[in-house]
Coordinates of C-alpha atoms in Angstrom, one line a residue:
X129 CA 86.4 114.3 120.6
X130 CA 89.5 112.1 119.7
X131 CA 88.5 108.7 118.4
X132 CA 91.7 107.2 119.5
X133 CA 90.6 108.0 122.9
X134 CA 87.6 105.9 122.7
X135 CA 89.5 102.9 121.6
X136 CA 91.9 103.3 124.4
X137 CA 89.2 102.8 126.5
X138 CA 88.1 99.8 125.0
X139 CA 91.7 98.4 125.1
X140 CA 92.1 99.5 128.7
X141 CA 94.7 96.8 130.2
X142 CA 93.6 95.3 133.6
X143 CA 97.2 93.8 133.9
X144 CA 98.4 95.5 137.1
X145 CA 101.9 96.7 137.6
X146 CA 104.3 94.1 138.6
X147 CA 107.8 93.7 139.5
X148 CA 110.3 94.1 136.2
X149 CA 112.0 91.0 135.9
X150 CA 114.6 92.5 133.1
X151 CA 117.9 93.7 134.6
X152 CA 117.3 97.0 135.7
X153 CA 121.0 98.3 134.8
X154 CA 121.8 97.1 131.4
X155 CA 118.4 96.4 129.5
X156 CA 117.8 98.5 126.5
X157 CA 115.4 101.1 125.8
X158 CA 113.5 98.6 124.0
X159 CA 112.3 97.1 127.2
X160 CA 111.5 100.4 128.8
X161 CA 107.9 100.1 130.1
X162 CA 106.0 102.9 132.2
X163 CA 105.8 102.1 135.9
X164 CA 103.8 105.4 137.1
X165 CA 104.5 108.4 138.8
X166 CA 107.2 108.9 141.5
X167 CA 103.9 109.6 143.7
X168 CA 102.0 106.4 144.2
X169 CA 98.3 106.1 145.4
X170 CA 97.2 109.8 144.8
X171 CA 94.9 110.6 142.1
X172 CA 95.6 113.6 140.1
X173 CA 98.5 112.8 137.7
X174 CA 98.4 112.2 133.8
X175 CA 101.3 110.7 132.1
X176 CA 102.3 110.1 128.4
X177 CA 104.1 107.6 126.6
X178 CA 104.4 107.8 122.8
X179 CA 105.9 104.7 121.1
X180 CA 104.7 102.3 118.5
X181 CA 106.1 99.1 119.1
X182 CA 103.6 98.0 121.9
X183 CA 100.7 99.5 120.1
X184 CA 101.0 96.9 117.3
X185 CA 102.5 93.9 119.5
X186 CA 99.5 94.4 121.8
X187 CA 97.1 93.6 119.1
X188 CA 97.0 89.6 119.7
X189 CA 94.0 87.9 117.7
X190 CA 90.6 88.1 119.3
X191 CA 87.0 88.5 117.8
X192 CA 84.4 90.4 119.8
X193 CA 81.0 90.5 119.1
X194 CA 79.2 93.7 120.4
X195 CA 75.6 94.6 120.8
X196 CA 74.4 98.1 121.6
X197 CA 71.3 99.8 122.9
X198 CA 70.0 103.4 122.7
X199 CA 70.2 105.9 125.9
X200 CA 69.5 109.3 125.8
X201 CA 69.5 109.5 122.1
X202 CA 73.1 107.9 121.5
X203 CA 74.0 104.2 120.9
X204 CA 76.0 102.7 123.8
X205 CA 77.5 99.5 124.5
X206 CA 75.5 97.0 126.3
X207 CA 77.3 93.5 126.0
X208 CA 80.0 91.7 124.3
X209 CA 80.8 88.1 123.4
X210 CA 84.3 86.4 122.5
X211 CA 84.2 84.3 119.0
X212 CA 86.5 81.6 117.9
X213 CA 84.5 81.7 114.5
X214 CA 82.5 84.6 112.7
X215 CA 80.0 82.0 112.5
X216 CA 79.2 81.9 116.3
X217 CA 75.5 83.3 116.3
X218 CA 77.1 85.6 119.1
X219 CA 79.3 87.5 116.7
X220 CA 77.1 86.9 113.2
X221 CA 74.2 88.5 114.9
X222 CA 76.1 91.2 116.5
X223 CA 75.6 95.1 116.0
X224 CA 79.3 95.2 115.1
X225 CA 82.1 93.1 115.2
X226 CA 85.6 94.5 116.8
X227 CA 88.7 91.9 115.5
X228 CA 92.4 92.1 115.5
X229 CA 93.5 89.3 113.0
X230 CA 97.2 88.2 113.1
X231 CA 98.3 86.9 110.0
X232 CA 99.9 83.1 110.4
X233 CA 102.6 82.0 107.9
X234 CA 101.6 80.6 104.7
X235 CA 101.8 76.8 104.5
X236 CA 100.7 76.2 101.0
X237 CA 100.0 78.2 98.0
X238 CA 96.3 78.2 98.7
X239 CA 96.4 79.8 101.8
X240 CA 95.4 83.6 101.7
X241 CA 96.1 86.3 104.2
X242 CA 99.3 85.3 105.5
X243 CA 103.1 85.9 105.8
X244 CA 105.0 84.4 102.7
X245 CA 108.3 85.2 104.2
X246 CA 110.6 87.4 105.4
X247 CA 114.2 88.5 104.2
X248 CA 117.1 90.3 105.6
X249 CA 119.6 92.2 103.3
X250 CA 122.9 92.5 104.6
X251 CA 125.9 94.0 102.6
X252 CA 123.8 93.4 99.6
X253 CA 123.1 89.9 100.3
X254 CA 119.6 88.6 101.0
X255 CA 119.5 86.1 103.8
X256 CA 116.0 84.4 103.4
X257 CA 114.2 83.9 106.9
X258 CA 113.5 80.5 108.5
X259 CA 110.3 80.0 110.2
X260 CA 110.8 78.7 113.7
X261 CA 107.8 78.6 115.9
X262 CA 104.5 80.7 116.6
X263 CA 104.5 83.0 119.8
X264 CA 102.9 82.2 121.3
X265 CA 102.4 78.9 120.2
X266 CA 98.7 78.9 121.3
X267 CA 95.8 81.4 122.1
X268 CA 92.4 81.0 123.5
X269 CA 91.4 83.9 120.9
X270 CA 92.2 83.0 117.6
X271 CA 89.4 82.5 115.5
X272 CA 87.9 81.6 111.7
X273 CA 87.1 84.7 109.7
X274 CA 84.7 84.5 106.8
X275 CA 85.7 85.5 103.5
X276 CA 82.3 86.1 102.0
X277 CA 82.5 89.4 104.3
X278 CA 86.1 89.8 104.3
X279 CA 86.9 88.9 107.4
X280 CA 90.4 87.1 107.7
X281 CA 91.2 84.6 109.8
X282 CA 93.2 85.6 113.4
X283 CA 96.3 83.6 113.7
X284 CA 99.6 83.8 115.6
X285 CA 102.6 85.7 115.2
X286 CA 105.8 84.2 114.3
X287 CA 109.6 84.1 115.2
X288 CA 112.1 83.8 112.6
X289 CA 115.7 83.4 112.2
X290 CA 118.3 84.5 109.5
X291 CA 121.8 82.6 109.1
X292 CA 124.4 84.4 110.5
X293 CA 122.4 87.4 111.6
X294 CA 122.3 87.8 115.6
X295 CA 121.4 91.1 118.0
X296 CA 122.2 91.6 121.7
X297 CA 119.5 89.0 122.7
X298 CA 120.1 86.3 120.4
X299 CA 119.1 85.5 116.9
X300 CA 115.1 85.4 117.0
X301 CA 113.1 88.1 115.2
X302 CA 109.3 88.4 115.8
X303 CA 107.3 89.0 112.7
X304 CA 103.7 90.8 113.8
X305 CA 101.2 91.5 110.8
X306 CA 97.4 92.1 111.5
X307 CA 94.3 93.3 110.0
X308 CA 91.9 95.3 112.5
X309 CA 88.4 96.4 112.5
X310 CA 87.2 98.9 115.3
X311 CA 84.2 98.5 117.2
X312 CA 81.7 101.3 117.5
X313 CA 77.8 101.7 116.2
X314 CA 75.4 103.9 115.0
X315 CA 72.5 101.9 113.7
X316 CA 72.7 99.6 110.8
X317 CA 75.1 97.0 110.2
X318 CA 78.8 98.3 109.5
X319 CA 81.0 96.9 106.9
X320 CA 83.3 94.0 108.6
X321 CA 86.2 94.4 105.9
X322 CA 89.5 95.6 107.8
X323 CA 90.1 99.1 108.4
X324 CA 93.7 99.1 108.9
X325 CA 96.7 96.7 108.4
X326 CA 99.7 97.0 110.9
X327 CA 103.0 95.2 110.6
X328 CA 106.4 95.0 112.5
X329 CA 109.8 93.2 112.7
X330 CA 111.5 93.0 116.1
X331 CA 114.6 91.6 117.6
X332 CA 113.6 89.8 120.5
X333 CA 114.1 86.8 122.9
X334 CA 112.0 84.8 125.2
X335 CA 112.0 85.1 129.1
X336 CA 109.7 82.8 131.4
X337 CA 108.4 83.7 134.9
X338 CA 105.4 82.6 136.6
X339 CA 104.3 86.5 137.2
X340 CA 104.0 86.9 133.5
X341 CA 100.1 87.1 132.5
X342 CA 98.3 84.9 129.8
X343 CA 96.7 86.8 127.0
X344 CA 93.4 87.7 128.5
X345 CA 90.0 89.1 127.0
X346 CA 87.1 89.7 129.4
X347 CA 83.6 90.3 127.9
X348 CA 80.3 90.3 129.5
X349 CA 77.6 93.2 130.5
X350 CA 78.7 96.9 130.2
X351 CA 80.1 98.0 133.6
X352 CA 79.7 101.6 135.2
X353 CA 82.3 102.9 132.8
X354 CA 80.0 101.9 129.9
X355 CA 82.7 99.3 128.5
X356 CA 81.6 95.7 127.7
X357 CA 84.8 94.0 127.2
X358 CA 88.8 94.5 128.1
X359 CA 92.0 93.2 127.0
X360 CA 95.5 93.0 128.6
X361 CA 98.4 94.2 126.6
X362 CA 102.4 94.4 126.8
X363 CA 103.3 95.1 130.6
X364 CA 106.3 94.5 132.9
X365 CA 108.8 95.0 130.2
X366 CA 107.4 92.4 127.5
X367 CA 106.4 93.9 124.3
X368 CA 104.3 90.8 123.4
X369 CA 102.6 88.5 126.0
X370 CA 103.2 84.6 125.6
X371 CA 101.1 81.7 126.6
X372 CA 100.7 80.7 130.5
X373 CA 100.8 77.1 131.0
X374 CA 99.1 77.3 134.6
X375 CA 102.7 77.7 136.4
X376 CA 104.8 79.6 134.0
X377 CA 103.9 82.9 131.6
X378 CA 106.2 83.7 128.6
X379 CA 107.7 87.1 127.8
X380 CA 108.8 88.5 124.2
X381 CA 111.7 91.1 125.5
X382 CA 112.3 93.5 122.5
X383 CA 116.2 94.0 121.5
X384 CA 117.8 96.7 119.3
X385 CA 117.6 95.6 115.5
X386 CA 120.7 95.3 113.8
X387 CA 121.1 98.6 111.9
X388 CA 123.1 97.5 108.9
X389 CA 120.5 95.5 107.9
X390 CA 117.5 95.9 105.8
X391 CA 114.2 94.1 106.3
X392 CA 111.7 92.8 103.8
X393 CA 108.0 91.5 104.5
X394 CA 105.8 90.0 101.9
X395 CA 102.3 88.9 102.2
X396 CA 99.7 87.0 100.1
X397 CA 96.1 88.6 100.7
X398 CA 92.7 88.3 99.3
X399 CA 92.0 91.8 101.0
X400 CA 94.2 94.1 99.1
X401 CA 96.0 97.0 100.7
X402 CA 94.9 99.9 99.4
X403 CA 95.4 103.9 100.1
X404 CA 98.2 104.9 101.9
X405 CA 100.6 103.7 104.5
X406 CA 103.0 105.2 107.0
X407 CA 105.5 104.1 109.7
X408 CA 109.1 103.7 110.7
X409 CA 111.3 102.6 107.9
X410 CA 114.5 104.1 106.2
X411 CA 114.4 104.2 102.4
X412 CA 111.3 102.3 102.1
X413 CA 110.5 100.2 98.8
X414 CA 107.0 98.9 98.0
X415 CA 106.3 96.2 95.5
X416 CA 102.8 95.0 94.4
X417 CA 101.6 92.3 92.2
X418 CA 98.6 90.1 91.7
X419 CA 98.7 86.1 91.5
X420 CA 96.6 84.1 88.9
X421 CA 93.8 83.5 91.9
X422 CA 93.5 87.6 91.9
X423 CA 95.4 87.6 95.2
X424 CA 97.7 90.5 95.8
X425 CA 101.2 89.7 96.7
X426 CA 102.3 92.8 98.6
X427 CA 106.2 93.3 99.4
X428 CA 107.5 96.0 101.5
X429 CA 111.5 96.5 102.3
X430 CA 113.3 99.1 104.2
X431 CA 115.8 99.7 107.2
X432 CA 115.1 100.0 110.7
X433 CA 115.2 103.6 112.3
X434 CA 115.9 105.0 115.6
X435 CA 112.8 106.9 117.2
X436 CA 113.0 109.4 120.2
X437 CA 110.4 108.2 122.9
X438 CA 108.6 110.7 124.7
X439 CA 107.8 109.8 128.4
X440 CA 106.6 112.3 131.2
X441 CA 104.0 112.6 134.2
X442 CA 102.4 115.6 135.7
X443 CA 100.3 116.7 138.4
X444 CA 97.0 117.7 136.9
X445 CA 97.4 121.2 138.5
X446 CA 101.0 121.7 137.4
X447 CA 100.1 121.3 133.7
X448 CA 100.5 123.5 131.0
X449 CA 97.3 125.8 130.9
X450 CA 96.5 124.9 127.3
X451 CA 97.1 121.1 128.0
X452 CA 95.1 121.2 131.3
X453 CA 92.0 122.9 129.4
X454 CA 92.3 121.0 126.2
X455 CA 92.6 117.3 128.4
X456 CA 89.6 118.7 130.8
X457 CA 87.3 119.5 128.1
X458 CA 87.2 115.7 126.8
X459 CA 84.5 113.9 128.4
X460 CA 85.3 110.4 127.0
X461 CA 89.0 109.8 127.7
X462 CA 90.7 106.9 127.9
X463 CA 94.1 105.6 128.9
X464 CA 95.6 103.1 131.6
X465 CA 94.7 103.7 135.2
X466 CA 97.8 103.3 137.2
X467 CA 95.6 104.3 140.2
X468 CA 92.0 104.8 140.7
X469 CA 90.5 105.9 144.3
X470 CA 87.1 104.5 143.3
X471 CA 85.5 107.8 144.6
X472 CA 84.7 109.2 141.1
X473 CA 84.9 108.8 137.5
X474 CA 86.8 112.2 136.7
X475 CA 90.6 113.0 135.9
X476 CA 91.3 113.8 139.5
X477 CA 90.5 110.3 140.7
X478 CA 93.0 108.2 138.8
X479 CA 96.6 108.3 138.0
X480 CA 96.1 108.0 133.7
X481 CA 98.7 107.0 131.6
X482 CA 97.8 108.3 128.1
X483 CA 99.1 106.8 124.9
X484 CA 98.8 107.9 121.2
X485 CA 97.6 105.5 118.5
X486 CA 96.6 107.9 115.8
X487 CA 98.9 110.3 114.4
X488 CA 96.4 113.0 113.5
X489 CA 96.3 116.9 113.8
X490 CA 94.6 116.8 117.6
X491 CA 97.4 114.3 118.8
X492 CA 100.1 116.3 117.2
X493 CA 99.0 119.8 118.9
X494 CA 98.7 118.0 122.5
X495 CA 102.3 116.3 121.7
X496 CA 103.5 119.8 121.4
X497 CA 102.2 120.4 124.9
X498 CA 103.6 117.5 126.2
X499 CA 107.1 118.4 125.0
X500 CA 107.0 121.3 127.3
X501 CA 106.0 118.9 130.3
X502 CA 108.9 116.6 129.1
X503 CA 111.5 119.8 129.0
X504 CA 111.9 118.9 125.4
X505 CA 114.1 115.5 126.3
X506 CA 113.6 112.0 125.2
X507 CA 113.8 109.0 127.5
X508 CA 115.8 107.1 124.9
X509 CA 115.8 106.2 121.2
X510 CA 114.3 102.6 120.3
X511 CA 114.7 100.8 117.0
X512 CA 112.0 100.0 114.9
X513 CA 110.6 98.2 111.7
X514 CA 107.1 99.5 111.5
X515 CA 104.5 99.9 108.6
X516 CA 100.8 100.4 108.5
X517 CA 97.9 101.7 106.4
X518 CA 95.9 104.8 107.6
X519 CA 92.3 104.2 108.3
X520 CA 89.4 105.9 106.2
X521 CA 88.9 108.5 109.0
X522 CA 92.8 109.7 108.8
X523 CA 92.3 109.6 104.8
X524 CA 89.3 112.0 104.9
X525 CA 90.7 114.1 107.7
X526 CA 93.7 115.1 105.3
X527 CA 91.4 116.6 103.1
X528 CA 93.1 114.7 100.2
X529 CA 90.4 111.8 99.8
X530 CA 89.7 112.8 96.4
X531 CA 93.0 111.9 95.2
X532 CA 94.0 109.1 97.8
X533 CA 91.1 106.9 98.8
X534 CA 88.8 104.6 96.9
X535 CA 91.3 103.3 94.8
X536 CA 92.3 99.9 94.2
X537 CA 96.0 99.9 95.1
X538 CA 98.7 101.4 97.3
X539 CA 99.0 105.4 96.7
X540 CA 102.0 105.6 98.8
X541 CA 103.9 105.6 102.1
X542 CA 105.2 108.3 104.4
X543 CA 108.1 106.8 106.9
X544 CA 110.2 108.7 109.7
X545 CA 112.0 108.6 112.8
X546 CA 109.8 111.5 114.2
X547 CA 108.2 110.3 117.5
X548 CA 105.0 112.0 116.4
X549 CA 104.1 112.9 112.9
X550 CA 100.7 113.7 111.3
X551 CA 100.2 110.2 109.3
X552 CA 97.6 111.3 106.7
X553 CA 98.7 111.9 103.3
X554 CA 100.1 115.1 102.0
X555 CA 98.2 118.6 102.6
X556 CA 98.4 120.6 100.0
X557 CA 99.6 124.3 101.0
X558 CA 97.8 126.3 98.3
X559 CA 99.7 129.2 99.2
X560 CA 103.0 127.9 99.0
X561 CA 101.9 125.4 96.3
X562 CA 103.2 122.7 98.2
X563 CA 102.9 119.3 99.8
X564 CA 103.5 120.0 103.7
X565 CA 104.1 117.6 106.4
X566 CA 104.7 118.3 110.1
X567 CA 107.0 116.0 112.3
X568 CA 107.9 116.2 116.0
X569 CA 110.3 114.5 118.5
X570 CA 112.1 115.8 121.7
X571 CA 114.9 118.4 120.6
X572 CA 117.4 116.4 122.7
X573 CA 118.2 112.8 123.2
X574 CA 118.9 111.3 127.3
X575 CA 122.2 112.5 127.3
X576 CA 121.3 116.1 126.1
X577 CA 122.5 115.6 122.4
X578 CA 120.5 116.7 119.5
X579 CA 118.0 114.2 118.0
X580 CA 118.5 114.3 114.2
X581 CA 115.8 113.4 111.9
X582 CA 114.8 111.5 108.8
X583 CA 111.9 111.3 106.4
X584 CA 110.9 109.3 103.2
X585 CA 108.0 109.9 101.1
X586 CA 106.9 107.3 98.2
X587 CA 104.1 108.9 96.4
X588 CA 102.5 107.3 92.9
X589 CA 103.1 109.6 90.2
X590 CA 99.3 109.4 89.5
X591 CA 98.3 110.4 92.7
X592 CA 100.6 113.4 92.7
X593 CA 99.4 114.4 89.5
X594 CA 96.0 114.5 90.7
X595 CA 96.8 116.6 93.8
X596 CA 98.5 119.2 91.6
X597 CA 96.1 118.7 88.2
X598 CA 99.3 118.1 86.6
X599 CA 99.2 116.7 82.8
X600 CA 101.4 113.6 82.1
X601 CA 104.7 115.4 81.7
X602 CA 107.4 114.7 84.0
X603 CA 107.4 115.9 87.2
X604 CA 110.4 117.9 89.2
X605 CA 110.6 118.5 93.0
X606 CA 112.3 120.1 95.8
X607 CA 112.5 118.9 99.6
X608 CA 112.9 121.9 102.2
X609 CA 112.9 122.0 106.2
X610 CA 111.8 124.6 108.1
X611 CA 112.0 124.9 111.7
X612 CA 108.9 125.9 114.0
X613 CA 110.2 129.6 113.8
X614 CA 110.0 129.6 110.0
X615 CA 113.8 129.4 109.5
X616 CA 115.3 127.0 107.1
X617 CA 117.2 123.8 108.1
X618 CA 120.5 122.4 106.5
X619 CA 119.5 118.9 105.3
X620 CA 120.4 116.2 102.8
X621 CA 117.7 115.6 100.4
X622 CA 116.8 113.6 97.5
X623 CA 113.9 113.6 94.7
X624 CA 113.5 111.0 92.1
X625 CA 110.6 109.8 89.6
X626 CA 110.8 106.2 88.3
X627 CA 108.6 103.4 87.2
X628 CA 105.5 105.2 88.4
X629 CA 106.4 106.3 91.9
X630 CA 107.9 109.6 93.0
X631 CA 110.5 109.1 95.7
X632 CA 111.8 111.9 98.3
X633 CA 113.5 112.0 101.4
X634 CA 115.4 114.5 103.8
X635 CA 117.7 113.7 106.7
X636 CA 120.3 115.5 109.1
X637 CA 117.4 117.8 110.3
X638 CA 116.9 118.6 113.7
X639 CA 113.7 118.7 115.7
X640 CA 111.4 119.8 118.0
X641 CA 108.5 120.4 115.2
X642 CA 110.0 120.9 111.7
X643 CA 107.6 121.1 108.8
X644 CA 108.9 119.4 105.8
X645 CA 107.9 121.0 102.7
X646 CA 107.9 119.2 99.3
X647 CA 107.1 121.6 96.0
X648 CA 106.4 119.9 92.6
X649 CA 106.5 121.2 89.4
X650 CA 106.2 120.4 85.6
X651 CA 107.8 122.0 82.7
X652 CA 105.2 124.3 80.5
X653 CA 106.6 122.5 77.5
X654 CA 107.8 119.2 77.3
X655 CA 111.2 118.4 75.6
X656 CA 113.4 115.0 75.0
X657 CA 115.4 116.0 78.2
X658 CA 112.2 116.6 80.3
X659 CA 110.6 113.6 79.4
X660 CA 113.5 111.7 80.9
X661 CA 113.1 110.6 84.9
X662 CA 114.6 113.7 86.8
X663 CA 116.5 112.9 89.7
X664 CA 117.6 115.9 91.8
X665 CA 119.9 115.4 95.0
X666 CA 121.0 118.2 97.1
X667 CA 123.1 118.9 100.6
X668 CA 120.9 122.1 101.6
X669 CA 117.3 123.4 101.4
X670 CA 118.8 126.5 99.6
X671 CA 120.3 124.5 96.6
X672 CA 117.6 122.3 96.5
X673 CA 115.1 125.5 95.4
X674 CA 117.8 126.1 93.0
X675 CA 117.8 122.9 91.3
X676 CA 113.8 123.1 91.0
X677 CA 114.2 125.8 88.5
X678 CA 116.9 124.5 86.6
X679 CA 118.6 121.2 86.0
X680 CA 121.9 121.0 87.6
X681 CA 124.8 121.9 85.6
X682 CA 127.4 119.7 87.9
X683 CA 127.5 116.5 89.3
X684 CA 129.9 115.1 91.8
X685 CA 130.5 111.6 93.3
X686 CA 130.7 111.6 96.9
X687 CA 132.0 108.6 99.0
X688 CA 132.0 107.2 102.3
X689 CA 133.3 103.6 102.7
X690 CA 131.7 101.8 100.2
X691 CA 128.8 104.2 99.7
X692 CA 129.0 106.5 96.6
X693 CA 126.2 109.1 96.7
X694 CA 126.3 111.6 93.3
X695 CA 125.0 114.9 94.3
X696 CA 123.8 117.5 91.2
X697 CA 123.5 121.1 91.7
X698 CA 124.8 124.4 90.5
X699 CA 127.1 123.9 93.5
X700 CA 127.1 120.7 94.6
X701 CA 128.4 119.8 97.8
X702 CA 129.3 116.4 99.7
X703 CA 127.1 115.4 102.6
X704 CA 128.6 115.4 106.0
X705 CA 130.7 112.4 106.5
X706 CA 131.2 111.8 102.8
X707 CA 134.4 113.2 100.8
X708 CA 134.4 114.1 96.8
X709 CA 135.6 111.1 94.9
X710 CA 139.1 112.3 93.0

């Protein structure tokens, strides 16, 4: 049984479908929302929507005290309450506490678990962000946490501007960063410190209309489905819900991020970010330091990426057999009910929109079946800037917890523009002696052209040595791309080890479900040249393999506008779009 399905049931949106107030003819894919199958008010249809942004911005601050009871030998939800402070007995005495704690902007040096600032970097120039206002400006569900049990305060998302920087919808950018703790109970008090950190930067504008809903959380006694609380999420083309004053509601409309810009998010936290991160960034860079009070100053920077979006509906009886058998074997399933005939509680009584939140092996397997339903074609590509940590379960499921969990610092980050990927840390392939990563997206975009992938891995040198049982000698690496049929793909790759981090990247490959294979090696003896940081860059997977066994004998400079890349190899070749510098 997949854990993400239980979470989706708990987060079931009760905001019904309503007219889309964004202009239908010219709205960008960033404002796309699923409106159900073409066949209305008939059960037995299932849909899929795979995209990250709404899954993050739907997590407005809320604290839910959850109580459980035993039935038939299992713990089930009994009752739930919303709290505005953890000190409220309804939460302090609860069996477990579900919370989403959105980080406010730091106002003084004494503030913790808050956003220090945001920076845009364009043409090498840094543009400090200016805080404008919270969005929404108020919510009935913000709360006061408790440092003694590591529950942060739950605040509000923030809008920022950058001098001279605009997008199609104006000049506002939403910054969303939050800590998350899930529900669930197996007897005994659980630890209440956050399980995950999620963050994103989005181009946005504000729209107002009486039909837009307010932020809603409904809690009480368990209903017939066994759930004690529900919350609404993004709908009607809004990627984040604003406040409702009784007459008019507010909607945050998303727009494409300017692509020739890098963005940096900096937070100050007493709850250190540890283990491993994943997300949607191009060429990520991480900096971590500790202030005099022992708080972590965490900075993450990168460019946005364009992510193909999978969306499709199918009649249950017309599903591919493997997908049908897989879904019908899941007893506790969840999603957004577009239609419910009230005559039963099985899949065939509803129109069910599924959504993926955890990027694990089970989700990846199911995703490949959905590609068949969607005819391997995306509905469009969204620009995204997203970074999040892995949960303890995801670290454990990867089989690498001995090297990548229970640490006191961040061990790495994997980022990609793939619509679906396995987000856990690298899986060690004993047969190939490599770190393997699986990624997938529709092979074609909405116009029938090939979707092109990019992938970045930043791994601490210490973690890499642990995974391989390496010595402290320098590490060399190669990156290769293999299609699902096992054939190698041409790609531009780069590998660098510096300042205690191993940086690997691959770009230019195509989907549907290639494997990215990273192979690390060390010299048997250490020489002065081997002791230096090694950088290997190559234009194809074949030349990468050559560079791994022998330090390249020739380096060329390739130019594209003002960008210069040095390519090293036995037969170096400039990437597509670059020309050799004379």
